[in-house]
JSON list of C-alpha atoms in Angstrom, two decimals:
[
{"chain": "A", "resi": 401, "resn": "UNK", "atom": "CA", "xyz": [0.00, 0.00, 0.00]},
{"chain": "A", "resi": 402, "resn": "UNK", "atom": "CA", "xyz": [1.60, 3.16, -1.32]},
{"chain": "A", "resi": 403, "resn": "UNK", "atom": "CA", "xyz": [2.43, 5.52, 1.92]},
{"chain": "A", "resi": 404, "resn": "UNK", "atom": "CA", "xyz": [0.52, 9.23, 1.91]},
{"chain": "A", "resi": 405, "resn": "UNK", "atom": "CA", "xyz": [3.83, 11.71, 1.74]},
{"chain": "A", "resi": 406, "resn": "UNK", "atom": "CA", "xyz": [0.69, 14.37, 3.29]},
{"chain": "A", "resi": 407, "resn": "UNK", "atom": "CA", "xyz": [1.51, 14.32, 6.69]},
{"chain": "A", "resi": 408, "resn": "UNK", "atom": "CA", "xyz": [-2.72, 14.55, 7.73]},
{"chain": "A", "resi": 409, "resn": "UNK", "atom": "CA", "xyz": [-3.41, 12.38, 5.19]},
{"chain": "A", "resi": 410, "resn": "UNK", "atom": "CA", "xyz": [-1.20, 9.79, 6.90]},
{"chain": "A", "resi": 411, "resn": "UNK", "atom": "CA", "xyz": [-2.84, 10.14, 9.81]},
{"chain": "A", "resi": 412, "resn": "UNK", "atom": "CA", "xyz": [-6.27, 10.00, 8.76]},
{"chain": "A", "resi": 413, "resn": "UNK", "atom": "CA", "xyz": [-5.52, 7.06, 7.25]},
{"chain": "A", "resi": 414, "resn": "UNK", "atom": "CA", "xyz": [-4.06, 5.31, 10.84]},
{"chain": "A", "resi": 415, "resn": "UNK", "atom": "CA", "xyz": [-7.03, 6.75, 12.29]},
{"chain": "A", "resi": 416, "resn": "UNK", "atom": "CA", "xyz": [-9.31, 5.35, 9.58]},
{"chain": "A", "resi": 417, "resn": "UNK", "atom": "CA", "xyz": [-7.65, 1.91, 10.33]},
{"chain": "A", "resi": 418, "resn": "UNK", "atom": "CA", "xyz": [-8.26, 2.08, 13.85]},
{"chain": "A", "resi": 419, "resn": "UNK", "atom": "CA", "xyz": [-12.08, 2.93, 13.73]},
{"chain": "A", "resi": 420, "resn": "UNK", "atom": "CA", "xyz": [-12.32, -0.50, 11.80]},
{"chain": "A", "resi": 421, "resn": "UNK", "atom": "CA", "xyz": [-10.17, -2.46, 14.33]},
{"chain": "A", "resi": 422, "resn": "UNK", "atom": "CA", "xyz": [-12.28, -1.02, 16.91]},
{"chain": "A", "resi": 423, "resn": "UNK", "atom": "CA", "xyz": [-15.58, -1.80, 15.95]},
{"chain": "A", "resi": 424, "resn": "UNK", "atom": "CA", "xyz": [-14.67, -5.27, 15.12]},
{"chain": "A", "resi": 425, "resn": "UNK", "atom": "CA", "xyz": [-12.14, -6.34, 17.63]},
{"chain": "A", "resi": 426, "resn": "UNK", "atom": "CA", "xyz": [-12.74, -3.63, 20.66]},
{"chain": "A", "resi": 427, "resn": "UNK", "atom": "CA", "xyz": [-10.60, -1.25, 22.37]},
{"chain": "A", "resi": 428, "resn": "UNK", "atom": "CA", "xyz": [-8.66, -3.59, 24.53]},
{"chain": "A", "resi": 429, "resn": "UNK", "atom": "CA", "xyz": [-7.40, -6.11, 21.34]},
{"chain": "A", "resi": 430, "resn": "UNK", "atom": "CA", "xyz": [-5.77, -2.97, 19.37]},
{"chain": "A", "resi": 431, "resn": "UNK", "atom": "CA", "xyz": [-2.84, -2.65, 19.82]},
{"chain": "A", "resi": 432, "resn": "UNK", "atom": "CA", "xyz": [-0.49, -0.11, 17.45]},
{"chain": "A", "resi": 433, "resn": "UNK", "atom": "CA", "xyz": [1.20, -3.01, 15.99]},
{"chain": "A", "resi": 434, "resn": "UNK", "atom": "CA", "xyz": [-2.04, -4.01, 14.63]},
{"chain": "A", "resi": 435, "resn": "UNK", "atom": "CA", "xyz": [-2.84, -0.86, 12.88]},
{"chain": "A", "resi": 436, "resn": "UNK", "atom": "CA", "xyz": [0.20, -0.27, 11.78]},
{"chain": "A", "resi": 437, "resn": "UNK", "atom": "CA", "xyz": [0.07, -3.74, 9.89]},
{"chain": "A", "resi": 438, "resn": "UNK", "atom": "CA", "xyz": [-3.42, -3.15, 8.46]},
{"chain": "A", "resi": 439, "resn": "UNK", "atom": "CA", "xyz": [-2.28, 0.29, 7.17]},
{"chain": "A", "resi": 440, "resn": "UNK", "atom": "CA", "xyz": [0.78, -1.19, 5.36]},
{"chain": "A", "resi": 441, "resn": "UNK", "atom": "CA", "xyz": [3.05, 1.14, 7.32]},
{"chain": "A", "resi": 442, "resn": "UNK", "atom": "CA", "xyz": [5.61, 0.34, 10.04]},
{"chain": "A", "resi": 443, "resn": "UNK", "atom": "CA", "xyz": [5.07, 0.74, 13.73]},
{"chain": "A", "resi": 444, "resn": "UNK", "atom": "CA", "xyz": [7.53, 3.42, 13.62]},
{"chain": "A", "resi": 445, "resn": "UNK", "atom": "CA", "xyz": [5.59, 5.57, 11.01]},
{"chain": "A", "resi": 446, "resn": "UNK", "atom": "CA", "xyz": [2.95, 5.18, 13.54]},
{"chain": "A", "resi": 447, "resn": "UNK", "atom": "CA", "xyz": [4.47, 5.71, 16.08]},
{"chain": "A", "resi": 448, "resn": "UNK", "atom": "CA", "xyz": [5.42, 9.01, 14.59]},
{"chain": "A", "resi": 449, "resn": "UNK", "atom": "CA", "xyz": [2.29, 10.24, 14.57]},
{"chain": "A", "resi": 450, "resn": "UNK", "atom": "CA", "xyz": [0.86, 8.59, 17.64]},
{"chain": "A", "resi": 451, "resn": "UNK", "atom": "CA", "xyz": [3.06, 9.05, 20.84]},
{"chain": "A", "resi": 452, "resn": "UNK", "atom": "CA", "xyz": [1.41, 5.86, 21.95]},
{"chain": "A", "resi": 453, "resn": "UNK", "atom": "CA", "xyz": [-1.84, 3.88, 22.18]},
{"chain": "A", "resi": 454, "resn": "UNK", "atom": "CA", "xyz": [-3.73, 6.54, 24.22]},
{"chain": "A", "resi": 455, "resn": "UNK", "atom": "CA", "xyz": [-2.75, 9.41, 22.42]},
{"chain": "A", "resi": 456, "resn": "UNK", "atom": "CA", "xyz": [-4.25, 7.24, 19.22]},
{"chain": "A", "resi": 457, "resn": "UNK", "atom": "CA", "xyz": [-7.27, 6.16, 20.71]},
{"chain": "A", "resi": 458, "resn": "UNK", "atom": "CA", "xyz": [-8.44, 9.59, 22.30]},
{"chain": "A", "resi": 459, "resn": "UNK", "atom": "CA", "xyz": [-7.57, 10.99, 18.53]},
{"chain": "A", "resi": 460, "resn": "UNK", "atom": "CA", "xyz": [-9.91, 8.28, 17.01]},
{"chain": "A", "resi": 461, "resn": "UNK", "atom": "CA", "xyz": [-12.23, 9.09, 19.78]},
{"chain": "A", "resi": 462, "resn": "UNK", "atom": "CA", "xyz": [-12.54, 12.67, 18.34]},
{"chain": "A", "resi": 463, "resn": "UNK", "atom": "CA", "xyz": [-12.26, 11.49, 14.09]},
{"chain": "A", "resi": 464, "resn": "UNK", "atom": "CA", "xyz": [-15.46, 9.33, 14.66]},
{"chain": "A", "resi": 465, "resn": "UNK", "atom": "CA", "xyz": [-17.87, 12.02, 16.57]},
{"chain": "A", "resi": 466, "resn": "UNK", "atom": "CA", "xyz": [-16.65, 14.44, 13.76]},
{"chain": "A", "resi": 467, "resn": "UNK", "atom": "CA", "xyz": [-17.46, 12.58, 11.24]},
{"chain": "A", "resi": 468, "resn": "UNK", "atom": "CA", "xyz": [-21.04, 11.52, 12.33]},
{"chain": "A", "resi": 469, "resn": "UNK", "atom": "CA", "xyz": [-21.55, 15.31, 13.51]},
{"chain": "A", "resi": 470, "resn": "UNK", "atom": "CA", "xyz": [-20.38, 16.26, 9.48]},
{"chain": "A", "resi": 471, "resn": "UNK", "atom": "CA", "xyz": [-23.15, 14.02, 8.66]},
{"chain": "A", "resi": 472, "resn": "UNK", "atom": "CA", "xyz": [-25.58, 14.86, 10.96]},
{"chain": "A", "resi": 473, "resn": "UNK", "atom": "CA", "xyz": [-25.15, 18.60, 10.24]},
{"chain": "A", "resi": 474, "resn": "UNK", "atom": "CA", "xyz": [-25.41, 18.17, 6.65]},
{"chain": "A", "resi": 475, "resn": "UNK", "atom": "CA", "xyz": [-28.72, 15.95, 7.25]},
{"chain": "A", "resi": 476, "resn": "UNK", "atom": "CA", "xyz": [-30.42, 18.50, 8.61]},
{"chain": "A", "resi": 477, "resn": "UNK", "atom": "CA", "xyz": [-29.36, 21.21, 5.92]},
{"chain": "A", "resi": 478, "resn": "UNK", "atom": "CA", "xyz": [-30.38, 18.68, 3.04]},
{"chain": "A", "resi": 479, "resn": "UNK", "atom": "CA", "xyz": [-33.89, 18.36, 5.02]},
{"chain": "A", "resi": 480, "resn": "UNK", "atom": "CA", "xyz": [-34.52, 21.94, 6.04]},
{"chain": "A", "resi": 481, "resn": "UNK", "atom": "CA", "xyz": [-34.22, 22.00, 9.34]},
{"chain": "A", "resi": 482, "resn": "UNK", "atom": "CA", "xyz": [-36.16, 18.09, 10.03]},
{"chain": "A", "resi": 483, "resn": "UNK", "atom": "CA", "xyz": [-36.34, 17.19, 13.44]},
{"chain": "A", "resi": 484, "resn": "UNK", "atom": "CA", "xyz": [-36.56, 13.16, 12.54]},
{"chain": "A", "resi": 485, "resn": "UNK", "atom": "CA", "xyz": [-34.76, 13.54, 9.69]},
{"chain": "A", "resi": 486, "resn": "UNK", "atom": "CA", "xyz": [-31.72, 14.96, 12.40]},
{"chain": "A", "resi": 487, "resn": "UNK", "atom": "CA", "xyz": [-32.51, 12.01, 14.43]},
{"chain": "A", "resi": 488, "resn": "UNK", "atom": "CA", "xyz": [-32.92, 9.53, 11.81]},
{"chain": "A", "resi": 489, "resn": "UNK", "atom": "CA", "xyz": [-28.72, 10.22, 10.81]},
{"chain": "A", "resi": 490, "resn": "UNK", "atom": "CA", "xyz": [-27.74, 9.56, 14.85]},
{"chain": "A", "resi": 491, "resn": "UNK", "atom": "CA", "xyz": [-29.93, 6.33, 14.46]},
{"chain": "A", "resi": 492, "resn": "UNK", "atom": "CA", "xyz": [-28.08, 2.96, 13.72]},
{"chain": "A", "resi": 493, "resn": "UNK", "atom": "CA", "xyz": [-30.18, 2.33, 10.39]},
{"chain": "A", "resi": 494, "resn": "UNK", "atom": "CA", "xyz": [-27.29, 1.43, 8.23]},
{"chain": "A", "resi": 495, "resn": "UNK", "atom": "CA", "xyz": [-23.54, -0.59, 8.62]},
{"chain": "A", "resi": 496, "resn": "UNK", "atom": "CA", "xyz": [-21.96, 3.29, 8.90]},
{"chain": "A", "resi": 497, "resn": "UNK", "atom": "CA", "xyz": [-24.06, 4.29, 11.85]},
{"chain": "A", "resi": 498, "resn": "UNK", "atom": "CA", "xyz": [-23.97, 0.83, 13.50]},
{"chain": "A", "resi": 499, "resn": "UNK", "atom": "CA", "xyz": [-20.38, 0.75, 13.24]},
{"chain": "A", "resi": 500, "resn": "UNK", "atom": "CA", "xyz": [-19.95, 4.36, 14.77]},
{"chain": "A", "resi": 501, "resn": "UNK", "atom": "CA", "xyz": [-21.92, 2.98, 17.59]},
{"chain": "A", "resi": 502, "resn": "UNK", "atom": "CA", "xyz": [-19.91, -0.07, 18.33]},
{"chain": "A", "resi": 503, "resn": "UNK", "atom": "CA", "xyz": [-17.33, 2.28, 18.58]},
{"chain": "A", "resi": 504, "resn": "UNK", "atom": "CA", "xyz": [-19.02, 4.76, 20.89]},
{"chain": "A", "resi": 505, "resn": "UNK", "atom": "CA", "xyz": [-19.87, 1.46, 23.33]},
{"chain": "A", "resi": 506, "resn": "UNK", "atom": "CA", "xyz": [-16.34, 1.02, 23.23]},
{"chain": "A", "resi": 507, "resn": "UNK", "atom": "CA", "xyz": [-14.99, 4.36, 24.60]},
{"chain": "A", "resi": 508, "resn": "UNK", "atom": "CA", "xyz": [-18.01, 4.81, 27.14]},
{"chain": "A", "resi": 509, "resn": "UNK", "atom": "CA", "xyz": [-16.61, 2.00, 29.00]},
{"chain": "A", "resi": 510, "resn": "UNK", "atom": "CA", "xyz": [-13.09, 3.68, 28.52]},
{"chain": "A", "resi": 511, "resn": "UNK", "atom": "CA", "xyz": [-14.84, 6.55, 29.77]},
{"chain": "A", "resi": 512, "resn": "UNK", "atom": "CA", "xyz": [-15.41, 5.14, 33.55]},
{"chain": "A", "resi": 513, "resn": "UNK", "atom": "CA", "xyz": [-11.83, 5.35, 34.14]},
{"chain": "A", "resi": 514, "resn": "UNK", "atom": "CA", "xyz": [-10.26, 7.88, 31.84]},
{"chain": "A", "resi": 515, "resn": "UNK", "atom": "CA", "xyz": [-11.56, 11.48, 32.12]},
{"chain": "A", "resi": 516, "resn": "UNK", "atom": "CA", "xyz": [-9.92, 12.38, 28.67]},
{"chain": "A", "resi": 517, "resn": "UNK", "atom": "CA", "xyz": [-12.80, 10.49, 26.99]},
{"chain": "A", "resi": 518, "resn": "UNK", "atom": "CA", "xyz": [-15.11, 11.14, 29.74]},
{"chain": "A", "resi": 519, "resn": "UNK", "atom": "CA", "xyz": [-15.35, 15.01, 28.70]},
{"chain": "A", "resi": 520, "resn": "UNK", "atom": "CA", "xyz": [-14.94, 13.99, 24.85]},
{"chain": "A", "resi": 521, "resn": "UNK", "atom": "CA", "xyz": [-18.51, 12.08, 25.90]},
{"chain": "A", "resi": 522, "resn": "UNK", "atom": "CA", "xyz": [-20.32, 14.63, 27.99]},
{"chain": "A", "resi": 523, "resn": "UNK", "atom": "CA", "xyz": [-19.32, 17.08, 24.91]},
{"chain": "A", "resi": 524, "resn": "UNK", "atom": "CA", "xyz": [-21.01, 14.88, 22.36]},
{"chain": "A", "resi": 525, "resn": "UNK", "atom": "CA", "xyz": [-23.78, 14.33, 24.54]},
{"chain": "A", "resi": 526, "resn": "UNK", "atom": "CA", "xyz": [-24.32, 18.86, 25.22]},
{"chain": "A", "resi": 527, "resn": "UNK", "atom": "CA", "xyz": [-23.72, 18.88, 21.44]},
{"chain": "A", "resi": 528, "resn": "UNK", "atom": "CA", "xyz": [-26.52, 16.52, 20.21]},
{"chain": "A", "resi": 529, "resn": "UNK", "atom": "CA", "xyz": [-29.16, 17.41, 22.52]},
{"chain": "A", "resi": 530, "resn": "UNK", "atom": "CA", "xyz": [-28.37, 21.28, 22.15]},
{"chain": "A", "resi": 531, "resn": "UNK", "atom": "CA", "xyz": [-29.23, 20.71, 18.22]},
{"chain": "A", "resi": 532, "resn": "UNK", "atom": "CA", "xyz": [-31.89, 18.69, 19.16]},
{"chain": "A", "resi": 533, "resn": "UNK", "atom": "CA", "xyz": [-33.41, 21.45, 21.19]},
{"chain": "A", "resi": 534, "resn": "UNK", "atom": "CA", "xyz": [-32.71, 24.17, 18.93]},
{"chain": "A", "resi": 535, "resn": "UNK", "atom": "CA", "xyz": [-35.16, 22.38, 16.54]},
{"chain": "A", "resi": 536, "resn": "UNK", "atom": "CA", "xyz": [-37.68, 21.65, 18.91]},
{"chain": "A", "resi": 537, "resn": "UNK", "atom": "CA", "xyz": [-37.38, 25.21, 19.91]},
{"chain": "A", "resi": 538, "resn": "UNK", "atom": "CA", "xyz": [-37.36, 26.53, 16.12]},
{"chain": "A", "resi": 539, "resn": "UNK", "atom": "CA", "xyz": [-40.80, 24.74, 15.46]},
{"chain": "A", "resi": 540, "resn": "UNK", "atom": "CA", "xyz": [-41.75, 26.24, 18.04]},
{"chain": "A", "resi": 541, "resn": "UNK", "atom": "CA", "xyz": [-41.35, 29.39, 17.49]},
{"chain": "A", "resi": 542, "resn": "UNK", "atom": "CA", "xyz": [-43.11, 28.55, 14.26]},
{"chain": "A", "resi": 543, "resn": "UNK", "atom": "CA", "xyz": [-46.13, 27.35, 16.25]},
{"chain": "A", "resi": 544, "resn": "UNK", "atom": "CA", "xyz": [-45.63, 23.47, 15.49]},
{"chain": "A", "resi": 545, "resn": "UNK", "atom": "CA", "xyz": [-44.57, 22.71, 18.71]},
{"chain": "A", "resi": 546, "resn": "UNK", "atom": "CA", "xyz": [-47.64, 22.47, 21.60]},
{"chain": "A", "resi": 547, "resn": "UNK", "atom": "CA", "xyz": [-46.77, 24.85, 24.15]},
{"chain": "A", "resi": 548, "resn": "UNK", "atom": "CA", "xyz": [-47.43, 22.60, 27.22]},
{"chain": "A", "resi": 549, "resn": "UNK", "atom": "CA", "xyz": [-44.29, 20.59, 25.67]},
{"chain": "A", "resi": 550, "resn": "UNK", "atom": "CA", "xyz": [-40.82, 20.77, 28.15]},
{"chain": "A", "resi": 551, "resn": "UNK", "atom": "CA", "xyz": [-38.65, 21.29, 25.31]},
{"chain": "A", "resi": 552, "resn": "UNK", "atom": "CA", "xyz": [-35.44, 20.87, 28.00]},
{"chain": "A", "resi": 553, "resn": "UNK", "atom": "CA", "xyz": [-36.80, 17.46, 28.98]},
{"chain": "A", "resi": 554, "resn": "UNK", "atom": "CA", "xyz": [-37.92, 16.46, 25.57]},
{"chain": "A", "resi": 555, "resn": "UNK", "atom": "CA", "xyz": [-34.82, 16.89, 24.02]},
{"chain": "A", "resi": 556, "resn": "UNK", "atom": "CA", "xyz": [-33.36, 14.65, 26.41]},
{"chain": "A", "resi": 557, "resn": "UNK", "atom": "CA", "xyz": [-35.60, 12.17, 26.56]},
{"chain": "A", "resi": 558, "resn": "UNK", "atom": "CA", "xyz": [-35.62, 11.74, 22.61]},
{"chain": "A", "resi": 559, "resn": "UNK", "atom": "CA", "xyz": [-31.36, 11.41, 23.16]},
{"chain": "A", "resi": 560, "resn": "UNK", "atom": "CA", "xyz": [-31.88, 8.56, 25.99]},
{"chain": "A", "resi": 561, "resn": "UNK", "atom": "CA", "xyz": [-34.11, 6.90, 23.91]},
{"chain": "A", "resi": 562, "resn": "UNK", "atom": "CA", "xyz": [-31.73, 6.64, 20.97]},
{"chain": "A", "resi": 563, "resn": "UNK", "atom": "CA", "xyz": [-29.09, 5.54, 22.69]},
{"chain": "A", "resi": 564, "resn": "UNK", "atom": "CA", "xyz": [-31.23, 3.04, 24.76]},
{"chain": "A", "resi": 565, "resn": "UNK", "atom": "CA", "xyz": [-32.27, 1.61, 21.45]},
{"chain": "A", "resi": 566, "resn": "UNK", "atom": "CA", "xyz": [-28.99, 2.01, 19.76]},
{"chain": "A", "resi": 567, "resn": "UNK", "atom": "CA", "xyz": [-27.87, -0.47, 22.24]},
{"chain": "A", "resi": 568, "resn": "UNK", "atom": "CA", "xyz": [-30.13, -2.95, 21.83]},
{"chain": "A", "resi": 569, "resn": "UNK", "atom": "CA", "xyz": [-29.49, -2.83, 18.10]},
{"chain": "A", "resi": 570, "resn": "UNK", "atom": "CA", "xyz": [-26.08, -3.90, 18.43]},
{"chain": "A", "resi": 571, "resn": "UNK", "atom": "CA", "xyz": [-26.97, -6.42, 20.48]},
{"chain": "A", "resi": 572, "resn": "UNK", "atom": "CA", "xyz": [-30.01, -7.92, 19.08]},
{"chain": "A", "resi": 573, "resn": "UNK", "atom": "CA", "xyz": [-30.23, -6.06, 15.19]},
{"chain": "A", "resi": 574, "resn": "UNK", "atom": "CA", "xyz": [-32.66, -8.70, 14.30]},
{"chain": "A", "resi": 575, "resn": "UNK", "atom": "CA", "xyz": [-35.14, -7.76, 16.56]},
{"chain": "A", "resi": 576, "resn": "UNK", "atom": "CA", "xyz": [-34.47, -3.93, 15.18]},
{"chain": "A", "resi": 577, "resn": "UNK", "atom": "CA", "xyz": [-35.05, -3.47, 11.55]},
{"chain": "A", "resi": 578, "resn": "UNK", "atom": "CA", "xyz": [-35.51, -0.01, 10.24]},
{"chain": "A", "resi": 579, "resn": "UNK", "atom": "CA", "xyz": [-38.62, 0.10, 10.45]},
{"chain": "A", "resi": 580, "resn": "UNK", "atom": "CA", "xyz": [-38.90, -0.58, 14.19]},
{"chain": "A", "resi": 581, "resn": "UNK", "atom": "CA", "xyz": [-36.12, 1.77, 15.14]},
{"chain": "A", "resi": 582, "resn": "UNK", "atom": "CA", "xyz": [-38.31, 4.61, 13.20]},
{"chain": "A", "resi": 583, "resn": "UNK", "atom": "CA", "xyz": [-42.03, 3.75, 14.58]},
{"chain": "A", "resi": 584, "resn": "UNK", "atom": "CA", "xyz": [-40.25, 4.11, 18.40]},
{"chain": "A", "resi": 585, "resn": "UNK", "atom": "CA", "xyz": [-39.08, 7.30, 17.69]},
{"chain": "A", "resi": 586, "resn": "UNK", "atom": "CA", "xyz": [-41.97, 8.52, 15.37]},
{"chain": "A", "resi": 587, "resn": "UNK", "atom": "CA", "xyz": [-44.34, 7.73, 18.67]},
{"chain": "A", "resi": 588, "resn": "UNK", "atom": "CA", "xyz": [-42.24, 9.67, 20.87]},
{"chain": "A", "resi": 589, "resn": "UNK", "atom": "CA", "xyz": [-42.08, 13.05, 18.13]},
{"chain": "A", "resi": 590, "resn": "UNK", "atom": "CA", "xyz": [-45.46, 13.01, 17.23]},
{"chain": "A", "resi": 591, "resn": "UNK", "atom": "CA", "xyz": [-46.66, 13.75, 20.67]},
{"chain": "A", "resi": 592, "resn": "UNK", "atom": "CA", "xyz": [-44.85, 16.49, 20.58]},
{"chain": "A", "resi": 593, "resn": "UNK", "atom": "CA", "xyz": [-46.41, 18.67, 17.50]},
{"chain": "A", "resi": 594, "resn": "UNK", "atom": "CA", "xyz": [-49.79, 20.21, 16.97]},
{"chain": "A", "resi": 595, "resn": "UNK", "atom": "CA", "xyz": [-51.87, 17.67, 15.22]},
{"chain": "A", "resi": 596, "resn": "UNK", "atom": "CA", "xyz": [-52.29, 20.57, 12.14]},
{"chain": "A", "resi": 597, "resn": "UNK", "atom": "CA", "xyz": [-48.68, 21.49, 12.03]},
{"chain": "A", "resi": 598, "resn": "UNK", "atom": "CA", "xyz": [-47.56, 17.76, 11.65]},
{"chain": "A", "resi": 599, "resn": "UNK", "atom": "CA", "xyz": [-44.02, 17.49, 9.61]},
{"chain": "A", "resi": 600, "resn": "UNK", "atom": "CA", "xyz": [-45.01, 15.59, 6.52]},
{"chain": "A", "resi": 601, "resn": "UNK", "atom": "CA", "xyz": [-42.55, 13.15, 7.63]},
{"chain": "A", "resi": 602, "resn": "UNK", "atom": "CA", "xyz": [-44.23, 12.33, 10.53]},
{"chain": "A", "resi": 603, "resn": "UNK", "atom": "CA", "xyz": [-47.80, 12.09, 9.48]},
{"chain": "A", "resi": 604, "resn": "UNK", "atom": "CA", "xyz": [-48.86, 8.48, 8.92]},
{"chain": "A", "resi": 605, "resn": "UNK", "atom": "CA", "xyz": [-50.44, 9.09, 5.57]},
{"chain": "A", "resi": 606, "resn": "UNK", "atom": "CA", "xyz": [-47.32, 10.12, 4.18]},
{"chain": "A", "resi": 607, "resn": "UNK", "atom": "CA", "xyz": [-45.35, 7.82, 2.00]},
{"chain": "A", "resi": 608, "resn": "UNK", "atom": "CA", "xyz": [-42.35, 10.23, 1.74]},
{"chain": "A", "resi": 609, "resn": "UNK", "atom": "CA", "xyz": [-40.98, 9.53, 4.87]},
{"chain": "A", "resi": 610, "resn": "UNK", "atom": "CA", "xyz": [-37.28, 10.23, 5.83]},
{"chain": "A", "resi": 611, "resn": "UNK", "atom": "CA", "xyz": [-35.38, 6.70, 5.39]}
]
C-alpha cells in the first residue's frame, strides 16, 4: 500500500484503520502493531504520529464524533431543518451508523476510568441534545410545537431513547429493523407537535418519509 507523503493524510488514514479495528475487535485487542500492519506502514511511522496507544485512541475518539456530527449537520441542511430527519442520521439504520456505535460502546466503557474520553462524551452528549433542542425550539417558534411541551426534557428524553435503542441494536439487530427503530421514535415526536402542524414526515399518511 503506497504511503501518503501528506503528513494529515497519513494520519487520517491510521485513524481510519483504527475505527475499523475497533468496531470489530474492541478497544482492549488494538494494539499499534495491529494498525500499523493493516495500514501497510511500520510501527515506527505510527508511532510518529501517535506518541502511543492513548494518544491514538483519544484521537480516534474525536475522528469518529466528527465525522457523524459532518453528517448529521449536513442531514439537517439537506432536510430543512427536520427534526426526525436529524434524528434519523444519529440512528443505527445502516452498517456506517452501527459501526460508529460499536465504537461509541467502546470508549463509554473507557470513559469510567479515563476522564480524557469522559469530557470527549459529555461534549457529544451537550452537542446533540443542544441541536436537538434548537429544533424543537425553532418549530416552536413557528407554532408546530404544543406549548405545554418541556422542550429541556424532551430533548433529552428523545437522546436517551436513541441511545437506549442504539444499544439494543447492536446487540439484538434482528429484533431492530428499520422500520422498528423509526415507529419508536416517530411515537415519541409526534406527541410532541400540533396535530395541524404535523411534519409531513411524521404524518402516517405520508409515504415520503425520511429513510
Amino acid at each position: 500500500m503506497p504511503i501518503p507523503a501528506d503528513h494529515h493524510a497519513r494520519r487520517a488514514q491510521v485513524v481510519a484503520v483504527a475505527l475499523r479495528l475497533i468496531a470489530r475487535a474492541g478497544l482492549d485487542a488494538v494494539t499499534v502493531r495491529d494498525v500499523a500492519a493493516e495500514a501497510g506502514f511500520s510501527t515506527a511511522i505510527v508511532s510518529h504520529y501517535f506518541h502511543n496507544k492513548k494518544e491514538l485512541l483519544h484521537l480516534t475518539y474525536l475522528a469518529t464524533i466528527e465525522r457523524s456530527t459532518q453528517r448529521w449537520e449536513a442531514t439537517l441542511t439537506s432536510s430543512g431543518g427536520d427534526l426526525r430527519a436529524y434524528l434519523a442520521g444519529i440512528m443505527p439504520l445502516d452498517e456506517e451508523r452501527l459501526e460508529e456505535w460499536k465504537i461509541w460502546l467502546a470508549f463509554w466503557a473507557k470513559a469510567a476510568t479515563d476522564e480524557s474520553i469522559a469530557v470527549v462524551q459529555r461534549d457529544c452528549v451537550l452537542l446533540a441534545r443542544s441541536r436537538i433542542l434548537d429544533l424543537l425550539n425553532d418549530h416552536y417558534e413557528k407554532g408546530a410545537i404544543r406549548p405545554e411541551i418541556d422542550r429541556p426534557h424532551a430533548a433529552r428524553h428523545l437522546l436517551a431513547l436513541i441511545t437506549g435503542m442504539a444499544v439494543q441494536v447492536m446487540f439484538d439487530a434482528e429484533d431492530w429493523p428499520n422500520s422498528r427503530q423509526h415507529e419508536l421514535v416517530d411515537t415519541a415526536l409526534r406527541v410532541l407537535y400540533r396535530p395541524s402542524r404535523m411534519p409531513p414526515s411524521l404524518r402516517t399518511d405520508d409515504q415520503s418519509a425520511v429513510a
